[in-house]
Each structure stands twice: as structure tokens, then as C-alpha cells.
């Protein structure tokens, strides 16, 4: 899913991310607001995942939206 589609469905994406990864704060999610690279970076940083793991985690969330 590209940035435009993520941004268009931001409320749903944000809700799914908060549900799956409660360690992400609303501020962190708003900083990334629809930007896939930033979302991956937040997941990588907060969850201690590799870049590939963060990408797969985000892909898993986005597949449900």
C-alpha cells in the first residue's frame, strides 16, 4: 500500500497499529501520519525489530485495512 492510500485510510490504519502495537503513542503515529517509511522506522525503533521485520509487520497490518 502506498503513502496516498495509507493517508486516505489513516484513521483505520492508526487504529490497527495501536491495537497491534500498544507501545506506539498517538504522538508517534501522528508524526508518521501516513508516511510508510516513517511508520516502518517507528516500528523498528519502538519494537526493536530489523528493517525487514518492521516492513513485514506493517504489511501485515495494512493487509487488514
Short mmCIF file of N, CA and C in Angstrom, two decimals:
data_model
loop_
_atom_site.label_atom_id
_atom_site.label_comp_id
_atom_site.label_asym_id
_atom_site.label_seq_id
_atom_site.Cartn_x
_atom_site.Cartn_y
_atom_site.Cartn_z
N UNK A 1 0.86 -1.17 0.00
CA UNK A 1 0.00 0.00 0.00
C UNK A 1 0.90 1.23 0.00
N UNK A 2 0.62 2.17 -0.88
CA UNK A 2 1.47 3.36 -0.97
C UNK A 2 1.01 4.44 0.02
N UNK A 3 1.82 5.48 0.13
CA UNK A 3 1.56 6.55 1.11
C UNK A 3 0.20 7.21 0.92
N UNK A 4 -0.24 7.41 -0.33
CA UNK A 4 -1.53 8.07 -0.57
C UNK A 4 -2.68 7.23 -0.03
N UNK A 5 -2.61 5.92 -0.25
CA UNK A 5 -3.67 5.05 0.24
C UNK A 5 -3.61 4.93 1.76
N UNK A 6 -2.41 4.90 2.33
CA UNK A 6 -2.28 4.86 3.79
C UNK A 6 -2.88 6.11 4.39
N UNK A 7 -2.55 7.25 3.81
CA UNK A 7 -3.06 8.52 4.32
C UNK A 7 -4.58 8.60 4.19
N UNK A 8 -5.12 8.07 3.10
CA UNK A 8 -6.56 8.08 2.89
C UNK A 8 -7.31 7.23 3.91
N UNK A 9 -6.68 6.18 4.37
CA UNK A 9 -7.30 5.29 5.36
C UNK A 9 -6.62 5.44 6.72
N UNK A 10 -6.08 6.60 6.98
CA UNK A 10 -5.23 6.81 8.15
C UNK A 10 -5.91 6.43 9.46
N UNK A 11 -7.15 6.79 9.65
CA UNK A 11 -7.84 6.51 10.91
C UNK A 11 -7.89 5.01 11.17
N UNK A 12 -8.21 4.25 10.14
CA UNK A 12 -8.27 2.79 10.29
C UNK A 12 -6.88 2.19 10.51
N UNK A 13 -5.90 2.66 9.74
CA UNK A 13 -4.52 2.18 9.88
C UNK A 13 -4.02 2.48 11.29
N UNK A 14 -4.24 3.69 11.74
CA UNK A 14 -3.79 4.11 13.07
C UNK A 14 -4.42 3.22 14.16
N UNK A 15 -5.69 2.96 14.02
CA UNK A 15 -6.38 2.11 14.99
C UNK A 15 -5.82 0.70 15.02
N UNK A 16 -5.56 0.15 13.86
CA UNK A 16 -4.98 -1.20 13.78
C UNK A 16 -3.57 -1.24 14.38
N UNK A 17 -2.79 -0.21 14.12
CA UNK A 17 -1.44 -0.16 14.68
C UNK A 17 -1.48 -0.05 16.20
N UNK A 18 -2.37 0.77 16.73
CA UNK A 18 -2.50 0.92 18.19
C UNK A 18 -2.97 -0.39 18.82
N UNK A 19 -3.87 -1.08 18.13
CA UNK A 19 -4.39 -2.35 18.61
C UNK A 19 -3.29 -3.41 18.65
N UNK A 20 -2.50 -3.48 17.60
CA UNK A 20 -1.45 -4.49 17.50
C UNK A 20 -0.21 -4.14 18.30
N UNK A 21 0.12 -2.87 18.35
CA UNK A 21 1.35 -2.42 18.98
C UNK A 21 1.06 -1.27 19.93
N UNK A 22 0.58 -1.60 21.11
CA UNK A 22 0.19 -0.59 22.09
C UNK A 22 1.33 0.30 22.57
N UNK A 23 2.58 -0.09 22.29
CA UNK A 23 3.72 0.72 22.73
C UNK A 23 3.86 1.99 21.89
N UNK A 24 3.21 2.04 20.73
CA UNK A 24 3.27 3.23 19.90
C UNK A 24 2.32 4.28 20.47
N UNK A 25 2.82 5.46 20.67
CA UNK A 25 1.99 6.54 21.21
C UNK A 25 1.25 7.26 20.09
N UNK A 26 0.20 7.97 20.46
CA UNK A 26 -0.53 8.76 19.48
C UNK A 26 0.38 9.80 18.83
N UNK A 27 1.27 10.39 19.62
CA UNK A 27 2.20 11.38 19.08
C UNK A 27 3.10 10.77 18.02
N UNK A 28 3.62 9.58 18.29
CA UNK A 28 4.49 8.91 17.32
C UNK A 28 3.73 8.60 16.03
N UNK A 29 2.51 8.13 16.18
CA UNK A 29 1.71 7.82 15.00
C UNK A 29 1.38 9.09 14.21
N UNK A 30 1.08 10.17 14.90
CA UNK A 30 0.79 11.42 14.21
C UNK A 30 2.02 11.99 13.52
N UNK A 31 3.19 11.78 14.10
CA UNK A 31 4.43 12.23 13.45
C UNK A 31 4.59 11.54 12.10
N UNK A 32 4.27 10.26 12.06
CA UNK A 32 4.44 9.46 10.85
C UNK A 32 3.26 9.63 9.88
N UNK A 33 2.18 10.10 10.36
CA UNK A 33 0.90 10.26 9.66
C UNK A 33 0.90 9.88 8.16
N UNK A 34 0.69 8.61 7.90
CA UNK A 34 0.52 8.14 6.54
C UNK A 34 1.81 7.92 5.77
N UNK A 35 2.95 8.20 6.35
CA UNK A 35 4.22 8.02 5.65
C UNK A 35 4.77 6.64 5.98
N UNK A 36 4.76 5.77 5.00
CA UNK A 36 5.16 4.37 5.20
C UNK A 36 6.57 4.24 5.77
N UNK A 37 7.51 4.99 5.23
CA UNK A 37 8.89 4.90 5.72
C UNK A 37 8.99 5.29 7.19
N UNK A 38 8.28 6.33 7.57
CA UNK A 38 8.32 6.76 8.96
C UNK A 38 7.62 5.75 9.87
N UNK A 39 6.53 5.17 9.39
CA UNK A 39 5.84 4.14 10.17
C UNK A 39 6.75 2.94 10.40
N UNK A 40 7.45 2.52 9.36
CA UNK A 40 8.39 1.41 9.50
C UNK A 40 9.49 1.76 10.49
N UNK A 41 9.98 3.00 10.42
CA UNK A 41 11.02 3.44 11.34
C UNK A 41 10.54 3.44 12.79
N UNK A 42 9.31 3.88 13.02
CA UNK A 42 8.74 3.88 14.37
C UNK A 42 8.62 2.46 14.90
N UNK A 43 8.13 1.55 14.05
CA UNK A 43 8.02 0.15 14.47
C UNK A 43 9.40 -0.44 14.78
N UNK A 44 10.33 -0.13 13.92
CA UNK A 44 11.69 -0.64 14.11
C UNK A 44 12.28 -0.13 15.42
N UNK A 45 12.12 1.13 15.69
CA UNK A 45 12.69 1.75 16.87
C UNK A 45 12.01 1.27 18.15
N UNK A 46 10.68 1.31 18.18
CA UNK A 46 9.96 1.01 19.42
C UNK A 46 9.89 -0.49 19.74
N UNK A 47 9.93 -1.33 18.70
CA UNK A 47 9.77 -2.76 18.92
C UNK A 47 11.10 -3.51 18.85
N UNK A 48 12.16 -2.81 18.51
CA UNK A 48 13.46 -3.45 18.41
C UNK A 48 13.54 -4.45 17.26
N UNK A 49 12.85 -4.14 16.19
CA UNK A 49 12.83 -5.03 15.02
C UNK A 49 13.84 -4.56 13.98
N UNK A 50 14.21 -5.49 13.09
CA UNK A 50 15.04 -5.11 11.96
C UNK A 50 14.15 -4.39 10.95
N UNK A 51 14.76 -3.76 9.97
CA UNK A 51 14.00 -3.04 8.95
C UNK A 51 13.05 -4.00 8.22
N UNK A 52 13.53 -5.18 7.88
CA UNK A 52 12.68 -6.16 7.20
C UNK A 52 11.53 -6.63 8.08
N UNK A 53 11.79 -6.84 9.36
CA UNK A 53 10.74 -7.26 10.29
C UNK A 53 9.69 -6.16 10.44
N UNK A 54 10.14 -4.92 10.51
CA UNK A 54 9.22 -3.79 10.63
C UNK A 54 8.36 -3.67 9.38
N UNK A 55 8.96 -3.88 8.21
CA UNK A 55 8.23 -3.82 6.94
C UNK A 55 7.17 -4.92 6.90
N UNK A 56 7.55 -6.13 7.31
CA UNK A 56 6.59 -7.25 7.33
C UNK A 56 5.46 -7.00 8.32
N UNK A 57 5.79 -6.44 9.49
CA UNK A 57 4.77 -6.13 10.48
C UNK A 57 3.77 -5.11 9.93
N UNK A 58 4.29 -4.08 9.28
CA UNK A 58 3.41 -3.05 8.69
C UNK A 58 2.59 -3.65 7.55
N UNK A 59 3.20 -4.47 6.71
CA UNK A 59 2.46 -5.12 5.63
C UNK A 59 1.31 -5.96 6.18
N UNK A 60 1.56 -6.63 7.29
CA UNK A 60 0.52 -7.45 7.92
C UNK A 60 -0.66 -6.59 8.36
N UNK A 61 -0.36 -5.45 8.96
CA UNK A 61 -1.41 -4.53 9.40
C UNK A 61 -2.17 -3.97 8.19
N UNK A 62 -1.44 -3.55 7.18
CA UNK A 62 -2.06 -2.91 6.01
C UNK A 62 -2.90 -3.89 5.21
N UNK A 63 -2.57 -5.18 5.27
CA UNK A 63 -3.36 -6.18 4.55
C UNK A 63 -4.77 -6.31 5.14
N UNK A 64 -4.93 -5.90 6.38
CA UNK A 64 -6.23 -5.99 7.06
C UNK A 64 -7.10 -4.77 6.84
N UNK A 65 -6.52 -3.73 6.23
CA UNK A 65 -7.26 -2.47 6.04
C UNK A 65 -7.96 -2.47 4.70
#
